[in-house]
PDB file of C-alpha atoms in Angstrom:
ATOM      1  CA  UNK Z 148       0.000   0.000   0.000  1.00 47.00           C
ATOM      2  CA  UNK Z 149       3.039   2.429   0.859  1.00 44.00           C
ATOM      3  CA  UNK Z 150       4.482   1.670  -2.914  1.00 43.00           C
ATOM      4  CA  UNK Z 151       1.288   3.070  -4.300  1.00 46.00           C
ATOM      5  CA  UNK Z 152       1.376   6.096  -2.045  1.00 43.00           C
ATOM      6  CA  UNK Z 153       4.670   6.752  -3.041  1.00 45.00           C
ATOM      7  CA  UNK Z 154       3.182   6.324  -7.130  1.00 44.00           C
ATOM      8  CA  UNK Z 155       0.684   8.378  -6.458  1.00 45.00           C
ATOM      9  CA  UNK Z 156       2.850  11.430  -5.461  1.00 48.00           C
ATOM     10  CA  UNK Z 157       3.988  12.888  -1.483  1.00 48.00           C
ATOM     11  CA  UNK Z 158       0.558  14.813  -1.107  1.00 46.00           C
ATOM     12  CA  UNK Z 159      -1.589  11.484  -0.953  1.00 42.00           C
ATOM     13  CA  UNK Z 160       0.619   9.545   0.802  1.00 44.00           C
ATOM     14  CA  UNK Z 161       0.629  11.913   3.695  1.00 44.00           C
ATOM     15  CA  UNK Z 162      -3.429  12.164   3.620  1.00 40.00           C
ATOM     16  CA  UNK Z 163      -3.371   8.458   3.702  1.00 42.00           C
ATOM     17  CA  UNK Z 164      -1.270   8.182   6.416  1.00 40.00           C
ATOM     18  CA  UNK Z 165      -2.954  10.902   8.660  1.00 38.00           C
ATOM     19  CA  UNK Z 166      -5.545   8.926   7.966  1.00 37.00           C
ATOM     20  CA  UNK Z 167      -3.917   5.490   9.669  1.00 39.00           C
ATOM     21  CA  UNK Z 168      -3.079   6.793  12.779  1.00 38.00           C
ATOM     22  CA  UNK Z 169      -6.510   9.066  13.256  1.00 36.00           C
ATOM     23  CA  UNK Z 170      -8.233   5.690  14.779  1.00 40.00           C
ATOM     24  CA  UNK Z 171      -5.903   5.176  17.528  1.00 35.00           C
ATOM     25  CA  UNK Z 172      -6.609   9.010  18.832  1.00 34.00           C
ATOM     26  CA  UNK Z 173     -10.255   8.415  18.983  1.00 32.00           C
ATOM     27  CA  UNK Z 174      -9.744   4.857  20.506  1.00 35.00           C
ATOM     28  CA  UNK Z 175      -8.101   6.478  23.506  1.00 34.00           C
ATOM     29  CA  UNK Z 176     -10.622   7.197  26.593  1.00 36.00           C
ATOM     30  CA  UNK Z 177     -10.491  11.101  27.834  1.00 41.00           C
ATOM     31  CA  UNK Z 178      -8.336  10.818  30.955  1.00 37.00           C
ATOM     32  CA  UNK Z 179     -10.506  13.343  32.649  1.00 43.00           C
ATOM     33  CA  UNK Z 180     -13.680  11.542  32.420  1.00 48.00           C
ATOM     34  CA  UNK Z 181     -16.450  12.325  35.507  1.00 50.00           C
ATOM     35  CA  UNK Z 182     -17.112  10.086  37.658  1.00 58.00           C
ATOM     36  CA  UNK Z 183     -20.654   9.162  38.379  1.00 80.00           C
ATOM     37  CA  UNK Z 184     -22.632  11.207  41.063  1.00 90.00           C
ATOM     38  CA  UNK Z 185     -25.968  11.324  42.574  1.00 94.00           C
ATOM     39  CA  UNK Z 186     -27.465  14.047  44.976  1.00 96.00           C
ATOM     40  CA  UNK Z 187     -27.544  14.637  48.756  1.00 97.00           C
ATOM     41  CA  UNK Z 188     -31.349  15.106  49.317  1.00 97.00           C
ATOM     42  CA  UNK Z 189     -32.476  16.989  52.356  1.00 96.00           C
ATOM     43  CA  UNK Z 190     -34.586  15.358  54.257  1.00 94.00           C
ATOM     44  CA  UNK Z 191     -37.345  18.043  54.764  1.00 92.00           C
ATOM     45  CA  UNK Z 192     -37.028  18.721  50.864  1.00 90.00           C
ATOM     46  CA  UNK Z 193     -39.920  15.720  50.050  1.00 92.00           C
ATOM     47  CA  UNK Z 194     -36.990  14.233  48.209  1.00 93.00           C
ATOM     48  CA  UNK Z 195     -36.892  16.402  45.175  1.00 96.00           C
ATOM     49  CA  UNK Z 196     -34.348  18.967  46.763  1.00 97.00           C
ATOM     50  CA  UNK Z 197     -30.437  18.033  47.417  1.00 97.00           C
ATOM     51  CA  UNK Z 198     -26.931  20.345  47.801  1.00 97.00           C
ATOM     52  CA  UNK Z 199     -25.806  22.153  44.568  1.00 97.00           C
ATOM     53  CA  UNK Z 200     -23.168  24.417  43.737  1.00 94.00           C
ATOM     54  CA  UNK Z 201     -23.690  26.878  40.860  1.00 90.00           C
ATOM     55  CA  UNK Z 202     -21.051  29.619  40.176  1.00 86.00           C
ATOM     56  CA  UNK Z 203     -19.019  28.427  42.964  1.00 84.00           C
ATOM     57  CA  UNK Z 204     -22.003  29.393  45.123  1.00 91.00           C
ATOM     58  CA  UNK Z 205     -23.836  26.564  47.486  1.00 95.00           C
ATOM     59  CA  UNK Z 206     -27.306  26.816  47.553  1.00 96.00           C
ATOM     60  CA  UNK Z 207     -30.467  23.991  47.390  1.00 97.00           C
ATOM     61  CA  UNK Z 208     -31.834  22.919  44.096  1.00 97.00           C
ATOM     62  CA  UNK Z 209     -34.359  20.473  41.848  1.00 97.00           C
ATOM     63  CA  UNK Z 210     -31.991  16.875  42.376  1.00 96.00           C
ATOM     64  CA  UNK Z 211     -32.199  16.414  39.178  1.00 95.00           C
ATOM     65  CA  UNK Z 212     -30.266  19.388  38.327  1.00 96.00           C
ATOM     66  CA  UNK Z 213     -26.591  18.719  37.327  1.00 94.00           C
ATOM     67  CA  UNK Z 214     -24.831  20.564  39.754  1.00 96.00           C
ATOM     68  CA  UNK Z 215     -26.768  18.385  42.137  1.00 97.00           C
ATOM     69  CA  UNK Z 216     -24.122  15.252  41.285  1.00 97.00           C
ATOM     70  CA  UNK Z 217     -21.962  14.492  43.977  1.00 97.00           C
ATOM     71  CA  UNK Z 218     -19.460  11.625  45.178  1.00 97.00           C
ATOM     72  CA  UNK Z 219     -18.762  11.081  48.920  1.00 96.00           C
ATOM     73  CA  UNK Z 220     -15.319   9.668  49.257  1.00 96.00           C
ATOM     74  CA  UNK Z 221     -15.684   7.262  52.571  1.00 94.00           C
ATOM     75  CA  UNK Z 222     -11.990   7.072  52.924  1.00 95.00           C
ATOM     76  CA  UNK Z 223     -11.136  11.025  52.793  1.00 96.00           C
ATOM     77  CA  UNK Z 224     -14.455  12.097  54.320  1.00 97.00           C
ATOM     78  CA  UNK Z 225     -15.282  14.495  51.539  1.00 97.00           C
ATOM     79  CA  UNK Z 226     -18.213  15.425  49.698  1.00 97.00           C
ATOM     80  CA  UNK Z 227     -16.790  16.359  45.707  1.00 97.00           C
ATOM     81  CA  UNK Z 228     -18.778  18.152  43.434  1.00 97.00           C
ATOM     82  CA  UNK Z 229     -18.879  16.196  40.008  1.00 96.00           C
ATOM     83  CA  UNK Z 230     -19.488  19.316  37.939  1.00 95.00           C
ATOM     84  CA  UNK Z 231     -16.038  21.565  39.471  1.00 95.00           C
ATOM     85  CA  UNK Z 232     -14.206  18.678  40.765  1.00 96.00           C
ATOM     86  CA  UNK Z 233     -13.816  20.913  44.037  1.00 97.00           C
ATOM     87  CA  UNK Z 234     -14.827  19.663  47.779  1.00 97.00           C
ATOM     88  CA  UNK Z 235     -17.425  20.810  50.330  1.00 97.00           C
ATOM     89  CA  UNK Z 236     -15.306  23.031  52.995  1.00 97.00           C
ATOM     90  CA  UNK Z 237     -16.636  24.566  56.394  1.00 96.00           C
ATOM     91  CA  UNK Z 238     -15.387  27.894  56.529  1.00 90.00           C
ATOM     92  CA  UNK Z 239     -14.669  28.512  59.905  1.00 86.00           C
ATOM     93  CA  UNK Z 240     -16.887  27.318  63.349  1.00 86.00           C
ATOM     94  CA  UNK Z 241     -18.860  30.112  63.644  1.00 90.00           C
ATOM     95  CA  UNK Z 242     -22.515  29.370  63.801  1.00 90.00           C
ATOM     96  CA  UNK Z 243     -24.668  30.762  60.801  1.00 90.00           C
ATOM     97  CA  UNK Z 244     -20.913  30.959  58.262  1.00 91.00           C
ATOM     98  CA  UNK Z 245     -21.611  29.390  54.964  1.00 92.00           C
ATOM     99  CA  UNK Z 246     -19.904  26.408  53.511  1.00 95.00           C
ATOM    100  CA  UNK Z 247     -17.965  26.656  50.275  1.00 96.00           C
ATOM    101  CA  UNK Z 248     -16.270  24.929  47.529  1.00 96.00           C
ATOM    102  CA  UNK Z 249     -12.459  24.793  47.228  1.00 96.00           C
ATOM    103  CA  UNK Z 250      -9.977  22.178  45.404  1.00 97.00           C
ATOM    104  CA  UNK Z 251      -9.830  19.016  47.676  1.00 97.00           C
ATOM    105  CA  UNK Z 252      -7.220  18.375  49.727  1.00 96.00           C
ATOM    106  CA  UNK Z 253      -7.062  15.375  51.929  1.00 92.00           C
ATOM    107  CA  UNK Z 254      -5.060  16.610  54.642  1.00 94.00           C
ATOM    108  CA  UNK Z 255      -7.634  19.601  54.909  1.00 96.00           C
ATOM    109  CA  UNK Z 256      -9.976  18.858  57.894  1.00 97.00           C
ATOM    110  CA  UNK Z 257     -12.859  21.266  57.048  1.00 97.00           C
ATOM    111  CA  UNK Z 258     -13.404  18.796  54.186  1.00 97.00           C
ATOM    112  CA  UNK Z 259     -14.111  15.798  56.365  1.00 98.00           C
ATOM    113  CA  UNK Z 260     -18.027  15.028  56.800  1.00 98.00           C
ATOM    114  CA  UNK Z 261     -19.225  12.285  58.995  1.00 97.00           C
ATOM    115  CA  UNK Z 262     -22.156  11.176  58.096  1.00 96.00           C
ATOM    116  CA  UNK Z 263     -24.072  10.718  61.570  1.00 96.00           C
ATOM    117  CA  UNK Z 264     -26.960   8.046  61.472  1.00 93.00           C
ATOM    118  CA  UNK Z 265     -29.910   9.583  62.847  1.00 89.00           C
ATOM    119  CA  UNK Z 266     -33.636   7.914  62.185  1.00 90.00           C
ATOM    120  CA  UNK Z 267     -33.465   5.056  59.496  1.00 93.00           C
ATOM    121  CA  UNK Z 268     -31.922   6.303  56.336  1.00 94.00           C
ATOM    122  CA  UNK Z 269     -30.953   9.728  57.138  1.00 96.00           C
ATOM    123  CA  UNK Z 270     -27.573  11.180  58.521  1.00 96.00           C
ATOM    124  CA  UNK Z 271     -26.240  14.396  59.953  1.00 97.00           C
ATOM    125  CA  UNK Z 272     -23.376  15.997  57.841  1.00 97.00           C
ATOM    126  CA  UNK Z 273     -21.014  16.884  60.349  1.00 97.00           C
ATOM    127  CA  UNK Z 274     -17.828  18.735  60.012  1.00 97.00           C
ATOM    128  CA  UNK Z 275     -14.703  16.909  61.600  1.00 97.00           C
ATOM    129  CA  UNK Z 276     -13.125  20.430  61.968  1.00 96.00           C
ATOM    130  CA  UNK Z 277     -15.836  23.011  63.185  1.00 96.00           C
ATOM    131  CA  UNK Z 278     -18.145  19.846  64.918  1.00 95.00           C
ATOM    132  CA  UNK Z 279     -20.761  21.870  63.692  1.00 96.00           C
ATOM    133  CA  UNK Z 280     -23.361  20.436  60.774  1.00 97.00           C
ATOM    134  CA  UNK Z 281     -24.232  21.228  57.513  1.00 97.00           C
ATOM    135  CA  UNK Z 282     -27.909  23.465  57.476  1.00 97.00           C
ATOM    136  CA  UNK Z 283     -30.119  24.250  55.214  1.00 96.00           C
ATOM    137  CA  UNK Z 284     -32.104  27.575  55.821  1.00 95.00           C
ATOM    138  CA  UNK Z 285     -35.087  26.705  54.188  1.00 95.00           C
ATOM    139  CA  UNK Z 286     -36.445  22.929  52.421  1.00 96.00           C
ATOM    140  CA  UNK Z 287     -36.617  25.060  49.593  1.00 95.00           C
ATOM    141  CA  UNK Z 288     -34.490  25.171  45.650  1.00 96.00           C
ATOM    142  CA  UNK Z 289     -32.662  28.223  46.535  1.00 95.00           C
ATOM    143  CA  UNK Z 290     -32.108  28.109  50.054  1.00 96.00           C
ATOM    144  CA  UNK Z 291     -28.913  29.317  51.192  1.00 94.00           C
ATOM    145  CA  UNK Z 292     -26.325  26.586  53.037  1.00 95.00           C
ATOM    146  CA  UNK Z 293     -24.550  27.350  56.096  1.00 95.00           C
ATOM    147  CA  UNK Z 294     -23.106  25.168  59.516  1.00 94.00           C
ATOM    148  CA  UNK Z 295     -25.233  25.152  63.138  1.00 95.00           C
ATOM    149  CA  UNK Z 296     -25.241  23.524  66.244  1.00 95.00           C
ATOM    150  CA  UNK Z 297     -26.087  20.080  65.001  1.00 95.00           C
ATOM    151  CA  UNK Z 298     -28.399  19.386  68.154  1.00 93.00           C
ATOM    152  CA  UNK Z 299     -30.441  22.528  67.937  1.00 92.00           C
ATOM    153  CA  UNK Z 300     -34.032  21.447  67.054  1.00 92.00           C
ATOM    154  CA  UNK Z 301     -36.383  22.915  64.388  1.00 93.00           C
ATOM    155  CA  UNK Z 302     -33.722  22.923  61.452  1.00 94.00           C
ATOM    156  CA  UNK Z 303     -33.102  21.773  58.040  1.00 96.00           C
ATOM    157  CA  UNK Z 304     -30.071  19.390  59.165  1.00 96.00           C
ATOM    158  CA  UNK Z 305     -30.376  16.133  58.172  1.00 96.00           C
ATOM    159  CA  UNK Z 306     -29.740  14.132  54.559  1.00 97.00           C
ATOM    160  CA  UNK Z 307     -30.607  10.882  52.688  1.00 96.00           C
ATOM    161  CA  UNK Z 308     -28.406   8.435  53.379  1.00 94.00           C
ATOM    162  CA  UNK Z 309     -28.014   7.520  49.508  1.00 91.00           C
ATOM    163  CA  UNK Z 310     -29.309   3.988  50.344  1.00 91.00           C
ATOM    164  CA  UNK Z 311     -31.975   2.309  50.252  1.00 93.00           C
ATOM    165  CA  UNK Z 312     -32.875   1.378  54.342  1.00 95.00           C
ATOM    166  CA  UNK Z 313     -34.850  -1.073  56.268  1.00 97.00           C
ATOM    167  CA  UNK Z 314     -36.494  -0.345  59.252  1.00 97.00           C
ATOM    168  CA  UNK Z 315     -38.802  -2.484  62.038  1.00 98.00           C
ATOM    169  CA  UNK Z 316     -42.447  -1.101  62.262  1.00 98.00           C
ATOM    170  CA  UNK Z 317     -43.437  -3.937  64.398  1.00 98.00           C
ATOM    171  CA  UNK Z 318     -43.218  -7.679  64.972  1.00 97.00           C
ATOM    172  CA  UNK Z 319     -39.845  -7.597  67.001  1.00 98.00           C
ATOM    173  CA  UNK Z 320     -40.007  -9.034  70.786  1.00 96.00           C
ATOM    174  CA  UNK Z 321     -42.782 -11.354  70.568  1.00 96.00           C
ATOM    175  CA  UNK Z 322     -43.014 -14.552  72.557  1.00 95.00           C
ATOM    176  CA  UNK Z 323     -45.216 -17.278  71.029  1.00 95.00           C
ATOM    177  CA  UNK Z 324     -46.258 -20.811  73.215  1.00 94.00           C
ATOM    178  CA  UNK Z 325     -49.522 -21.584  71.684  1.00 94.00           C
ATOM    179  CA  UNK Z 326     -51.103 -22.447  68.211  1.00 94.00           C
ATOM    180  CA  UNK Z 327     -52.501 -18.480  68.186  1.00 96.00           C
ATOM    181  CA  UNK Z 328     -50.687 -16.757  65.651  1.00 96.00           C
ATOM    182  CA  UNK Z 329     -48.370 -13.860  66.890  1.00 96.00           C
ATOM    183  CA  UNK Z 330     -47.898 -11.287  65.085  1.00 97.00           C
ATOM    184  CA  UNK Z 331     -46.375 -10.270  61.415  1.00 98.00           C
ATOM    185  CA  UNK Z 332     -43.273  -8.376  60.476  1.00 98.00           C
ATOM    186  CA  UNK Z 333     -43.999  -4.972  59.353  1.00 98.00           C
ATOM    187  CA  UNK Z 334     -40.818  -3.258  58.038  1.00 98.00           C
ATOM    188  CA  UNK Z 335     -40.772   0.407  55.909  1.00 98.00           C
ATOM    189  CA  UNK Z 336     -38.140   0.748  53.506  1.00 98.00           C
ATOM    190  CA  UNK Z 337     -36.354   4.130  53.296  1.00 97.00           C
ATOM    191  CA  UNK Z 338     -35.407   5.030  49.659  1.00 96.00           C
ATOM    192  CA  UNK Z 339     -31.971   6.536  48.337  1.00 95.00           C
ATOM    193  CA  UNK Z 340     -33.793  10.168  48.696  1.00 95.00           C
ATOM    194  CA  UNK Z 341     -34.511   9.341  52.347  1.00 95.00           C
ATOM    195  CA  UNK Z 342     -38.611   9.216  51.861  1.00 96.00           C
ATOM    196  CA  UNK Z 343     -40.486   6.389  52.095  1.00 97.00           C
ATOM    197  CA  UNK Z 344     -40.141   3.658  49.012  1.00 97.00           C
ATOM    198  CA  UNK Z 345     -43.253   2.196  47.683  1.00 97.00           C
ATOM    199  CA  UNK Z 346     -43.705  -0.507  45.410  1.00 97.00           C
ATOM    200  CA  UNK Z 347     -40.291  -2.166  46.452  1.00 97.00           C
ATOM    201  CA  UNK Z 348     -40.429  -6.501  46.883  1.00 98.00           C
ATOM    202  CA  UNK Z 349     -39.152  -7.466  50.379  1.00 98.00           C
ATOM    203  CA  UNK Z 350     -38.386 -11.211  51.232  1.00 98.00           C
ATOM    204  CA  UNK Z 351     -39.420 -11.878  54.882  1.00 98.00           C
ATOM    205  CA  UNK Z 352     -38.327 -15.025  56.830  1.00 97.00           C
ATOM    206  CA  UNK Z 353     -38.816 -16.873  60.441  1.00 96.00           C
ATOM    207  CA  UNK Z 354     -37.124 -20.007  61.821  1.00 92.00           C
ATOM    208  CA  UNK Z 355     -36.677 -21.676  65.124  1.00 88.00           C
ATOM    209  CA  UNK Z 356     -33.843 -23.672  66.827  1.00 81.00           C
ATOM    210  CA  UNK Z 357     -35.901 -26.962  66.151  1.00 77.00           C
ATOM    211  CA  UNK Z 358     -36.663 -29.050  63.343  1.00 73.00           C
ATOM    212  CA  UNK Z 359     -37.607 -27.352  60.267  1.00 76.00           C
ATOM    213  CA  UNK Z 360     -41.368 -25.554  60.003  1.00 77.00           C
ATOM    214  CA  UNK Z 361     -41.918 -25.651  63.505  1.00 90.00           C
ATOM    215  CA  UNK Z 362     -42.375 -22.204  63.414  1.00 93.00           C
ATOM    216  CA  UNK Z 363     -44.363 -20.444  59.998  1.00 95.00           C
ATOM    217  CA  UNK Z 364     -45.887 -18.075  58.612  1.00 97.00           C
ATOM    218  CA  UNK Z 365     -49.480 -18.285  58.119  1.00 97.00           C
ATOM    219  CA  UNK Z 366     -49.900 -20.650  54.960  1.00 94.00           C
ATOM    220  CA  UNK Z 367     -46.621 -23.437  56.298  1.00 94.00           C
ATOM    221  CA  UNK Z 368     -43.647 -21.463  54.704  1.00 95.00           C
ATOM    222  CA  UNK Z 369     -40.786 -19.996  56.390  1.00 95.00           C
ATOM    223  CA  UNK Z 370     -40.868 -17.714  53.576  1.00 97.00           C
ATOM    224  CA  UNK Z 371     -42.968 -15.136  52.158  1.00 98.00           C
ATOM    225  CA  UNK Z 372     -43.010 -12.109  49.945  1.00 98.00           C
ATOM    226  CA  UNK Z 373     -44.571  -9.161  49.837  1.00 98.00           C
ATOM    227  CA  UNK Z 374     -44.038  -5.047  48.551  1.00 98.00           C
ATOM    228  CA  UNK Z 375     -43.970  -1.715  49.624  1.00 98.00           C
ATOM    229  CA  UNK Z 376     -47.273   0.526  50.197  1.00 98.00           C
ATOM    230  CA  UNK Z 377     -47.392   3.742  49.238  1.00 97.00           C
ATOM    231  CA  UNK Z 378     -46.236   4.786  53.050  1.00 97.00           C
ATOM    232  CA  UNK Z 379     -42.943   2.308  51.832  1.00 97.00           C
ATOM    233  CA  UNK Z 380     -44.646  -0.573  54.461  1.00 98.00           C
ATOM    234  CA  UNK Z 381     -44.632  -4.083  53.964  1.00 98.00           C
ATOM    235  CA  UNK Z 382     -45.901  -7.034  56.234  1.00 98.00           C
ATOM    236  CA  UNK Z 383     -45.526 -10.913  56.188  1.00 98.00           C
ATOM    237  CA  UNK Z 384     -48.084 -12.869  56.804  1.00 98.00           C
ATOM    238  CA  UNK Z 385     -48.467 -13.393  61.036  1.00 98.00           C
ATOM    239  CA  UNK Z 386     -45.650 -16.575  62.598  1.00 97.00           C
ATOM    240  CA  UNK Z 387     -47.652 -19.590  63.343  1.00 96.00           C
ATOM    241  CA  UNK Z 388     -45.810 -21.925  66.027  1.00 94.00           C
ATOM    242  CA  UNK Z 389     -47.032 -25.381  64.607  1.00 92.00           C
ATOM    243  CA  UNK Z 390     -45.789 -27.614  67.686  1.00 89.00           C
ATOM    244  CA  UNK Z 391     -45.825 -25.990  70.921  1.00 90.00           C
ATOM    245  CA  UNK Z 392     -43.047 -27.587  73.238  1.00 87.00           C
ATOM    246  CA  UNK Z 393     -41.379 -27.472  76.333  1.00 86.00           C
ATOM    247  CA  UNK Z 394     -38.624 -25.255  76.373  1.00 88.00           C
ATOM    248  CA  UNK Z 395     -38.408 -21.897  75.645  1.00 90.00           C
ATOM    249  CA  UNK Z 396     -36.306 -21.088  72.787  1.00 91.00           C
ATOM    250  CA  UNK Z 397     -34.887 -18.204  70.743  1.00 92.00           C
ATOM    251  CA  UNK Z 398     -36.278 -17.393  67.107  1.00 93.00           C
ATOM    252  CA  UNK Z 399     -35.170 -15.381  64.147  1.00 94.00           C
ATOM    253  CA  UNK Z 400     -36.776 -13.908  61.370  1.00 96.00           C
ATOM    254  CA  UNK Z 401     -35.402 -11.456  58.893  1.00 98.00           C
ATOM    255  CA  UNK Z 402     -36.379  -8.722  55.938  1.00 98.00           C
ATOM    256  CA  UNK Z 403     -34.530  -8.526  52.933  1.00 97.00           C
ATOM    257  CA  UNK Z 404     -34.279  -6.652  49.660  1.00 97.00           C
ATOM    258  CA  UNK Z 405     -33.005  -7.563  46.516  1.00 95.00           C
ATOM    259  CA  UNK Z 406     -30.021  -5.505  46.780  1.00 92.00           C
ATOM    260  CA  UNK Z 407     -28.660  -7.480  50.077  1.00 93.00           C
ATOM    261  CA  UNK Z 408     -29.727  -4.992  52.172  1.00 94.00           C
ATOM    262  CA  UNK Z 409     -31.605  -6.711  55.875  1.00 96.00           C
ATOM    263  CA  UNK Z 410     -32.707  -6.655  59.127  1.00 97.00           C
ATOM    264  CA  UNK Z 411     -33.217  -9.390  61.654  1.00 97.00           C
ATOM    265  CA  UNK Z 412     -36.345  -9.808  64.181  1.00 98.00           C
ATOM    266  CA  UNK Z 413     -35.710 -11.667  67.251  1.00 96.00           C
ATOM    267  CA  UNK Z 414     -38.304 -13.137  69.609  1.00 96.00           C
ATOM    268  CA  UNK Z 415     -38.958 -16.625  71.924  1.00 95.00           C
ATOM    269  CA  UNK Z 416     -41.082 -19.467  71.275  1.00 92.00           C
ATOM    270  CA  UNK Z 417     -42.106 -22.224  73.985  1.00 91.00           C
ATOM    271  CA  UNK Z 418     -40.943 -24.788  71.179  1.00 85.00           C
TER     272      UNK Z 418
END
């Protein structure tokens, strides 16, 4: 192919050859690809609200905005914004100072955010260097963002926890030693927005310490399925103990989701 080039006069052989190599540029991935976000919802926003930064200003908007995108980094602490590639920074431990956006350094403690569990699902965002947490004036897009006493009540302090969350409504504690049925499981399911999650399948299941369906759910299974409500609520059918014994035993029962995430029930049985 070169000896026809060459034929065919220097001009063409050097359009050719731009041509050969122009594939292996656009083969080669941009080295300063984004990595994937998702927002920080406020909790009091009805999950349509998270952090933003716009102009290098922090303020609440719609999460589906796309300076709502951010990555927490478990390791460093820090909150980065996908769109500037800088970090969430406490400015100083004044109550009522706003938070701001600066290039992230590790070493920088008013970059560090522990995330606080609070009720199922949601955290506190609080600073490792100010111990103060991050506040939202208002559960409104456009709110302004500054740090407070993260104990004072009344205020716009606490976030989604980004994952999906089990907790138990009811069913935990119970003692069974007759052929009455106790009680169901009743779990809610917290979604990634930190609002209740309806419509979501959750696996429920209930054993003994004794041979296998002594204790049941109504219907002889040790397992059963059911989904969310719209209040994100779902309940198994009520544990049936099948042989009533002599000794009183420990039982476990469990809720699960499809992505791994569960919680365990514990109660007694006279089995």
């Amino acid at each position: 192919m070169e000896i026809r080039i060459d034929r065919m006069g220097p001009g063409l052989r050097k359009l050719v050859l731009f041509f050969a190599v122009l594939p292996v540029v656009l083969l080669v991935s941009p080295a300063s690809a984004q990595p994937a976000g998702k927002p920080v919802y406020l909790a009091d926003g009805g999950g349509t609200v998270s952090l933003a930064a716009a102009d290098g200003k922090l303020s609440l908007a719609d999460a589906k905005d796309a300076n709502a995108q951010w990555v927490y980094d478990k390791a460093a602490l820090s909150y980065k914004h996908v769109a500037s590639g800088q970090c969430l920074t406490a400015i100083s431990p004044v109550d009522g100072v706003g938070v701001k956006l600066v290039a992230c350094d590790g070493k920088d403690r008013h970059q560090q955010w522990r995330r606080n569990a609070g009720l199922p699902g949601l955290v506190l965002l609080a600073n490792v260097a100010t111990a103060r947490c991050l506040t939202a004036e208002a559960p409104a897009v456009g709110s302004r963002l500054y740090q407070e006493v993260c104990s004072l009540p009344g205020l716009s302090n606490t976030w989604a926890a980004g994952v999906r969350t089990l907790a138990i409504l009811s069913g935990n504690g119970q003692r069974l030693s007759t052929k009455t049925p106790g009680q169901p499981f009743v779990v809610r399911v917290i979604g990634e927005n930190g609002q209740p999650a309806a419509d979501v399948p959750v696996n429920f299941f209930v054993r003994a310490a004794r041979p296998k369906n002594v204790l049941v759910f109504e219907g002889g299974s040790e397992t059963a399925a059911a989904k969310t409500g719209a209040d994100g609520s779902a309940t198994s059918p009520k544990i049936v103990l099948t042989e009533p014994g002599e000794f009183e035993i420990r039982f476990t029962g469990s809720a699960s989701l499809e992505d791994g995430n569960s919680i365990t029930f514990e109660g007694s049985c006279t089995c």
